[in-house]
Coordinates of C-alpha atoms and ligand atoms in Angstrom, one line a residue:
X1 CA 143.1 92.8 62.3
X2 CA 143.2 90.0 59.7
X3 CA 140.6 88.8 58.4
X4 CA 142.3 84.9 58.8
X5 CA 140.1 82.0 60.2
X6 CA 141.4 78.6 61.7
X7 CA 140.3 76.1 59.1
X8 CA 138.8 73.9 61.8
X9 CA 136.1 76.7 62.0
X10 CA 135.8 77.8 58.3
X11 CA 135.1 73.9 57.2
X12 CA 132.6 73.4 60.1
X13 CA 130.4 71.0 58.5
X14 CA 126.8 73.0 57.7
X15 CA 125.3 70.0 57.0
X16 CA 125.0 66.4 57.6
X17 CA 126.1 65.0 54.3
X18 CA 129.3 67.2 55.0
X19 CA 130.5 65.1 58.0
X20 CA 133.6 62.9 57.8
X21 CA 133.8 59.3 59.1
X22 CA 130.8 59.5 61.1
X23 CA 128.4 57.5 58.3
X24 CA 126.3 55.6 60.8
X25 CA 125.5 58.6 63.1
X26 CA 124.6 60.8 60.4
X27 CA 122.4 57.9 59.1
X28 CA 120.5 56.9 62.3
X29 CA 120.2 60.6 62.9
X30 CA 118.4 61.3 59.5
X31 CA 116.2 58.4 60.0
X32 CA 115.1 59.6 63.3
X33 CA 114.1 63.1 61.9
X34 CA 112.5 61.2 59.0
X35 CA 110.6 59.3 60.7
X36 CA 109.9 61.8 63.6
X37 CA 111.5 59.0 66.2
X38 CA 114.7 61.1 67.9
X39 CA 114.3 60.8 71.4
X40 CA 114.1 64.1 74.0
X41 CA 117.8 63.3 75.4
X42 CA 120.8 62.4 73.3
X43 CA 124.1 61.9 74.3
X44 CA 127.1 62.0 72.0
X45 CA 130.2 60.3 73.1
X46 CA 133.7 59.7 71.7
X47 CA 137.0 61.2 71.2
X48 CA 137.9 64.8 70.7
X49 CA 137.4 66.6 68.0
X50 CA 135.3 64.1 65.6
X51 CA 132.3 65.9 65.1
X52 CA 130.0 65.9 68.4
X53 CA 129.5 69.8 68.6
X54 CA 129.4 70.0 64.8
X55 CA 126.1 67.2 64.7
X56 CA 124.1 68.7 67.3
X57 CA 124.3 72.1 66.0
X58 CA 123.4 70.8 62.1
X59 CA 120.9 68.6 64.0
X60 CA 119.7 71.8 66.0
X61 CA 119.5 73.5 62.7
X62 CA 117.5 70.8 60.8
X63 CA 115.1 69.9 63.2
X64 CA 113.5 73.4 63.2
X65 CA 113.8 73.4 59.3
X66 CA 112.2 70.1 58.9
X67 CA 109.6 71.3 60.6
X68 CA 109.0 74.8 58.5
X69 CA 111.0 73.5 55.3
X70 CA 109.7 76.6 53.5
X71 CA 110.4 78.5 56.4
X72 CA 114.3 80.9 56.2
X73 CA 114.3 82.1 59.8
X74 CA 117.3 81.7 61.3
X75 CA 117.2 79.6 63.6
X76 CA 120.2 80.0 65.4
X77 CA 118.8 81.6 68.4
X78 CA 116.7 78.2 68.7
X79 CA 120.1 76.6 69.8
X80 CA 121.3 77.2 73.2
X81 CA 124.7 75.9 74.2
X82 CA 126.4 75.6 77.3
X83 CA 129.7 74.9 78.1
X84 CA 129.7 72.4 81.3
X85 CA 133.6 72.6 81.4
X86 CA 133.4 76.2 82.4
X87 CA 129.8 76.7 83.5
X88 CA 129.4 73.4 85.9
X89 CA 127.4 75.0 89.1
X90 CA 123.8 74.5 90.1
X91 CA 123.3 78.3 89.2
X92 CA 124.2 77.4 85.5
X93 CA 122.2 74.8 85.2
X94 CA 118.9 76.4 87.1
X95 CA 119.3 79.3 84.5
X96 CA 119.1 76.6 81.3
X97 CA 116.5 75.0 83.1
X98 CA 114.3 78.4 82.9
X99 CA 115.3 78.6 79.0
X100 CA 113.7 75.6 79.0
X101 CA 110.2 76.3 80.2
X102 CA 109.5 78.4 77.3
X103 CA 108.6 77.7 74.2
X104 CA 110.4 78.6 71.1
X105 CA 109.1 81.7 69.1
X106 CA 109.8 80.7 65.7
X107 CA 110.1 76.6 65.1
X108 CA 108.9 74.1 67.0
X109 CA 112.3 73.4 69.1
X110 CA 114.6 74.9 71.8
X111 CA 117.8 72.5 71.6
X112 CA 119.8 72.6 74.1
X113 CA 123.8 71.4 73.9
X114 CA 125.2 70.5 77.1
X115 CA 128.9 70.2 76.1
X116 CA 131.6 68.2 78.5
X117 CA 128.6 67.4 80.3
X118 CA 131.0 65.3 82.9
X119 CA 131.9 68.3 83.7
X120 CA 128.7 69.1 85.6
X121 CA 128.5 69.0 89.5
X122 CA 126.6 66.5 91.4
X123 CA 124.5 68.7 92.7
X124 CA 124.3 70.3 88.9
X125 CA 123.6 67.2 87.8
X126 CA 120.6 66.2 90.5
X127 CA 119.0 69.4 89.6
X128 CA 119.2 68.7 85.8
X129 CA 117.5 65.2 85.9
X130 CA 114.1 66.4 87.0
X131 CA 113.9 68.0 83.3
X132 CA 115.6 65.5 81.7
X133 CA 112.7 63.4 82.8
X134 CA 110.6 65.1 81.7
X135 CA 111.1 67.8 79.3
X136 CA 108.2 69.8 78.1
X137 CA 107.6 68.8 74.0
X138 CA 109.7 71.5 72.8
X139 CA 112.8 70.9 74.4
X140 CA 115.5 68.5 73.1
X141 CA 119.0 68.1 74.8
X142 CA 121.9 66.7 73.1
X143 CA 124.7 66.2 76.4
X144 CA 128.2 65.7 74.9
X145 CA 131.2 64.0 76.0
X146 CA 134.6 62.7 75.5
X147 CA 134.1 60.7 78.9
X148 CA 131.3 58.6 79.1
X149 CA 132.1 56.8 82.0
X150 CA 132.2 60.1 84.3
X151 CA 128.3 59.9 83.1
X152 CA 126.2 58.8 86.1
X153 CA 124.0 55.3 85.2
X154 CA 120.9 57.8 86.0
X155 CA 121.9 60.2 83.0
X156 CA 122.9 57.4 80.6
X157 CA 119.9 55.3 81.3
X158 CA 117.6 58.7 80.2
X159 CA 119.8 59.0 77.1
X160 CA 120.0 57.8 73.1
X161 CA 123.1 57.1 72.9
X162 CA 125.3 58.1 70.1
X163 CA 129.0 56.3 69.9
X164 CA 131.5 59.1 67.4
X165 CA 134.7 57.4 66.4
X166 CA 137.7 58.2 65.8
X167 CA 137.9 58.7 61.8
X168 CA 140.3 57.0 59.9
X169 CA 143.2 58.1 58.1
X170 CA 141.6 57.5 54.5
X171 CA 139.2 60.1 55.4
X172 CA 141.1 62.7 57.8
X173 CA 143.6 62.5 54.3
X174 CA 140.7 63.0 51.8
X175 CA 139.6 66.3 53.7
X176 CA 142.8 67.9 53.8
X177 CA 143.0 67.5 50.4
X178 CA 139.7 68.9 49.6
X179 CA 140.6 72.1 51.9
X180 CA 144.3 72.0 50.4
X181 CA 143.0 72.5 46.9
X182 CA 139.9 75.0 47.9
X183 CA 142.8 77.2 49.7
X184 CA 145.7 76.7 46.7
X185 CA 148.2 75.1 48.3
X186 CA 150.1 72.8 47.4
X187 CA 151.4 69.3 48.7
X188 CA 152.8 66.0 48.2
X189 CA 150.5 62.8 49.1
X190 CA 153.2 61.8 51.4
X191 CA 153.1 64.9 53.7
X192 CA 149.1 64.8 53.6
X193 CA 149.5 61.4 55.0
X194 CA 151.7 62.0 57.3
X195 CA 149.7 64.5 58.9
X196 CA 146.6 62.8 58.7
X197 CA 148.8 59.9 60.6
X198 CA 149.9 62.3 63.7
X199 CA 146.2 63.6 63.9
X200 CA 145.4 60.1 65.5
X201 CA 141.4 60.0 64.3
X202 CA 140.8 63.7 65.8
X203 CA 140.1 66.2 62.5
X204 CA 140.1 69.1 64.5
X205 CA 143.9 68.4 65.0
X206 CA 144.4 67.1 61.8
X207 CA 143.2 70.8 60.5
X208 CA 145.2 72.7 63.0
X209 CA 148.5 70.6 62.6
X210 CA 147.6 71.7 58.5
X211 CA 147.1 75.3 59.0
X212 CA 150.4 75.8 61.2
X213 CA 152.1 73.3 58.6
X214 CA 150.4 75.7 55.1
X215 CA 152.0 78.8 57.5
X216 CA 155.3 77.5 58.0
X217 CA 155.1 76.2 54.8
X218 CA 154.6 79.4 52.8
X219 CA 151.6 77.6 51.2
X220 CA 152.9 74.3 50.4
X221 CA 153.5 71.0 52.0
X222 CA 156.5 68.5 51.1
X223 CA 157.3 64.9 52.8
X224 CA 160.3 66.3 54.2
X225 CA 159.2 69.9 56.0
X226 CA 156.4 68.3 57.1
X227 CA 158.6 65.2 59.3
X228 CA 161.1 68.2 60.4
X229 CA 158.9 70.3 61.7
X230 CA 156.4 67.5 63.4
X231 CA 159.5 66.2 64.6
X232 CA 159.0 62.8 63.6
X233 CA 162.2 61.0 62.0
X234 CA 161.7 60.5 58.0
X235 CA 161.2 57.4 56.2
X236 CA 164.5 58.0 54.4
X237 CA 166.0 57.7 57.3
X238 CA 164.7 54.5 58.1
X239 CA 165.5 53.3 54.6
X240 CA 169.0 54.6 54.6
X241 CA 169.6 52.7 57.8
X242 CA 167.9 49.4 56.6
X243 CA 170.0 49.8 53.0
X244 CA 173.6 49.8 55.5
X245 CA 172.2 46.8 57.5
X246 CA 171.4 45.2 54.5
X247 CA 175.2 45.3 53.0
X248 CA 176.6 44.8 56.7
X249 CA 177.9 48.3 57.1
X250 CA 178.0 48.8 60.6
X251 CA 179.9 51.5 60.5
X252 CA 177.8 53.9 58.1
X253 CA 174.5 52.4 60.3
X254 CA 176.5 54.1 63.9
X255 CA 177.1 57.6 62.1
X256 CA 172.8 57.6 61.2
X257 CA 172.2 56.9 64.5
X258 CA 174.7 59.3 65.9
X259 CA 173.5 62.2 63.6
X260 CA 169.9 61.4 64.4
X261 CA 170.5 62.2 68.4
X262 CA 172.3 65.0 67.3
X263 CA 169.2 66.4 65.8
X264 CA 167.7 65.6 69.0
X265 CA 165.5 62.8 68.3
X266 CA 164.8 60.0 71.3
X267 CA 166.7 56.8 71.0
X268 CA 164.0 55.3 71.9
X269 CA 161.3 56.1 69.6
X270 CA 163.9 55.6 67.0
X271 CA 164.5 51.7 68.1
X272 CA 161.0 51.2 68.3
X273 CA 160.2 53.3 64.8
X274 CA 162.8 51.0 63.0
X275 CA 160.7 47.7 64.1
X276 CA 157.8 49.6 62.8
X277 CA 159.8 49.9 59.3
X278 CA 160.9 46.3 59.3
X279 CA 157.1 45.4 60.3
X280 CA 156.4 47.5 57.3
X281 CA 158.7 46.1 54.9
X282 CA 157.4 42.6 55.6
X283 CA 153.6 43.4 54.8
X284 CA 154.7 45.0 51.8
X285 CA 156.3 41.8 50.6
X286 CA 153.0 40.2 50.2
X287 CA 150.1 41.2 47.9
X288 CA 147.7 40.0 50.8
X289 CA 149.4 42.2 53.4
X290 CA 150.0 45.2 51.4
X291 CA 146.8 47.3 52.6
X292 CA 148.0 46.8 56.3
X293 CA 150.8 49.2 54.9
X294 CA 149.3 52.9 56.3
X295 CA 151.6 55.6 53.8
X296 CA 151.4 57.8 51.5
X297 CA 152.0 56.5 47.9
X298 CA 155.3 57.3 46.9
X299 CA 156.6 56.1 50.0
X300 CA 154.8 52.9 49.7
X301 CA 156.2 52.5 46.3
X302 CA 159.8 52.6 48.4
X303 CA 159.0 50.0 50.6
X304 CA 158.0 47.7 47.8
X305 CA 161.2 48.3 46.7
X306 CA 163.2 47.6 49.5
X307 CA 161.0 45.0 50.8
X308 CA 162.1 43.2 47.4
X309 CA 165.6 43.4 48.7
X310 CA 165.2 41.7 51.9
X311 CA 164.5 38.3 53.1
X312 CA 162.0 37.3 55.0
X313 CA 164.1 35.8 57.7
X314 CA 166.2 38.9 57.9
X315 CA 163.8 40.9 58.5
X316 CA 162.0 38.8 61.2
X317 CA 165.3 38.7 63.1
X318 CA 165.8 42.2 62.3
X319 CA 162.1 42.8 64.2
X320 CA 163.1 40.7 67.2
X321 CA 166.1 42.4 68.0
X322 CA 164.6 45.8 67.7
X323 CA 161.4 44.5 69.6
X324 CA 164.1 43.3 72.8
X325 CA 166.5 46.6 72.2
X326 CA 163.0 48.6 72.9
X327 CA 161.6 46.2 75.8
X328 CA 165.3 47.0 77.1
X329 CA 166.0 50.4 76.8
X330 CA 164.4 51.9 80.2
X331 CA 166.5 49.7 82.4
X332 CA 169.7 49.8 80.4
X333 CA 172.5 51.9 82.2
X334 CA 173.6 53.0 78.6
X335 CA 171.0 53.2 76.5
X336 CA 172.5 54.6 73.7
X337 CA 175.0 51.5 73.6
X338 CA 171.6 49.2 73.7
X339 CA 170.1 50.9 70.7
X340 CA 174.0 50.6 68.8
X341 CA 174.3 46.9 69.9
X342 CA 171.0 46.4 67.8
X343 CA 172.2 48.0 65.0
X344 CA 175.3 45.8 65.2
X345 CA 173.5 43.0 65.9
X346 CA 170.7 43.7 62.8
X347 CA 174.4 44.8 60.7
X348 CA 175.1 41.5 60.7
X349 CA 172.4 39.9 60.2
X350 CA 173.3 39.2 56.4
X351 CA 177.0 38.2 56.7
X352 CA 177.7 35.2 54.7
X353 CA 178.8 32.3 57.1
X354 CA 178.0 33.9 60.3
X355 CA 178.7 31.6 63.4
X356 CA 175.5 31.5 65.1
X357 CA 177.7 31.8 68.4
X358 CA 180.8 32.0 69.2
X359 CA 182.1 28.4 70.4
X360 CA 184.3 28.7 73.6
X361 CA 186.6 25.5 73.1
Ligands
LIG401 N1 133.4 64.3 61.4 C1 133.9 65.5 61.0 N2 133.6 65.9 59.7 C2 134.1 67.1 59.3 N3 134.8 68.0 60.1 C3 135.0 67.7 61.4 C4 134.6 66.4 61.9 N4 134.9 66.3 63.2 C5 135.6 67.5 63.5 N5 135.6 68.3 62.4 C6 136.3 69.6 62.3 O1 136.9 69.9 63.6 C7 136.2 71.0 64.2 C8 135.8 70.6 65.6 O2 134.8 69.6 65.6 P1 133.8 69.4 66.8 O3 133.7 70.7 67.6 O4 132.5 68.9 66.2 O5 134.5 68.3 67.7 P2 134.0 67.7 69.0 O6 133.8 66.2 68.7 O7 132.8 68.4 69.6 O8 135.3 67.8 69.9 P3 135.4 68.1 71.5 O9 135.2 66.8 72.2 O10 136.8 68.6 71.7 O11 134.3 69.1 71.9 C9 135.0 71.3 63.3 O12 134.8 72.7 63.3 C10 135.4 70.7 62.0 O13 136.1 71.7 61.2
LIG402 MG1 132.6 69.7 71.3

């Protein structure tokens, strides 16, 4: 066996100045320690993979060390977890219950972790809310969920309620660089970004897209291995595309289109990506806009480039015919003819002396 372990495990924050993105939790959290004011029943709600597990198990962890700071038991066996996703019957939820009776042996605190807790039965449920009434001094339960509505009002109204986010991609970015560097490997900006970018606010994803990514990879990321393999079509091809628009080849615009289905790409995501880059080029035209522009930094130095090639009007039309080509595309009996009409249609844009329309007379 090899000794290899999934980064999303290995970086598993320890502690709470560790966590990513979640600064307001982490700080209410310390203060309620501090100040000895964290309620008996938490819950912790929000996306996947942004840090619930991770908090209550450093919060497990500190509470007991608080406590006993001179204190080095271990106080892992303080923490009791319990999957509700695959443990959601009455039984599992009488035999927590009878954890919780007792004290803890070392420490002042048994915490319990009730993960997916929408996962419970009703009648699970029912027979938990007796002790989540009220639990004896020692007991604190942290319920965690990425469905808050599924909560019934009864739980929620017993709860502190704790609101993760999604984190942003400033920060996913950040961490994969930290582990990129602590693990040697290498990587451009761009392809960081761009993973960061497909993680949409979940780390845990973000770090297993990177670890399949570093393994395809042989140890480094580029730009370009990183769009192939994720799929997702290249700026450069977007550029290229815009550059042929731009000097009213049609022509050279069709064959990027064509080779672009040949690799198997969806017409459609293409259509709509292009009015993403002609959105893009636009905010990067204007020093006020230019943060709303979310890449990497050699690729935003090429839009600043191109954007300086393009006027605005162009690329406003440009937007609007890519915008109605999308809105389009599902009813259209030939679809790929909708997304070339578009690039005709944005081809042309640029032509010196265009008729607006064609007169009939
Ligand atoms: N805010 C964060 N800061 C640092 N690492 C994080 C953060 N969120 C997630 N991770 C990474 O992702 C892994 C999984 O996170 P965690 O188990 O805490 O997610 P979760 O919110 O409980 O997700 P789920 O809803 O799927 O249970 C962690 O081991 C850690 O490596
Ligand atoms: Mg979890």
């Amino acid at each position: 066996m090899s000794d290899y372990i999934v980064s999303a495990r290995k970086y598993r924050p320890q502690t709470f100045d560790q966590v990513v993105g979640q600064e307001a939790i982490v700080t209410t959290l310390e203060h309620a320690l501090a100040s000895n004011k964290l309620a008996q029943a938490l819950l912790f709600c929000g996306p996947r993979g942004v840090g619930k597990t991770t908090c209550a198990r450093i919060l497990a962890r500190t509470i007991n060390e608080t406590d006993n700071p001179n204190d080095d038991n271990d106080f892992a066996f303080n923490i009791f977890e319990l999957d509700a996703a695959s443990n959601n019957s009455v039984d599992d939820i009488r035999n927590l219950i009878d954890q919780v009776r007792f004290p803890p042996q070392v420490g002042n605190y048994k915490v319990f972790v009730i993960d997916e807790v929408h996962m419970l039965s009703t009648s699970a449920f029912n027979a938990f809310l007796k002790t989540l009434e009220e639990p004896p001094a020692h007991a604190i339960f942290i319920l965690a969920t990425t469905e808050k509505h599924k909560i019934l009002p009864t739980i929620l109204s017993r709860c502190q309620i704790y609101d993760f986010k999604s984190i942003g991609i400033p920060d996913i970015k950040n961490h994969l660089e930290k582990i990129a560097k602590k693990e040697g490997v290498t990587y451009e900006d761009d392809a960081l970004h761009l993973i960061a970018q497909k993680a949409d606010g979940a780390l845990r994803d973000a770090l297993s897209i990177f670890d399949r990514l570093v393994t395809f990879g042989e140890g480094s990321l580029t730009l370009e291995g990183v769009s192939d393999t994720l799929n997702v079509l290249d700026y450069d091809t977007y550029f290229a595309i815009t550059d042929a628009c731009l000097e009213n080849k049609i022509p050279e615009a069709l064959h990027i289109f064509d080779k672009i289905l040949r690799k198997g790409y969806d017409a459609q995501l293409f259509i709509s990506g292009l009015g993403g880059h002609f959105r893009d080029l636009l905010v990067s035209q204007h020093p006020q806009t230019i943060e709303l522009l979310d890449v990497g930094e050699n690729t935003k130095a090429k839009y600043i480039e191109q954007g300086k090639k393009c006027m605005p009007q162009f690329l406003m039309d440009a937007l609007d015919i890519c915008n109605q080509a999308d809105i389009n595309y599902r009813a259209s009996k030939n679809q790929r003819l909708t997304v070339e009409i578009a690039l005709m249609q944005i081809g042309s844009l640029t032509q010196q002396g265009q008729p607006k329309k064609k007169s009939i007379a």
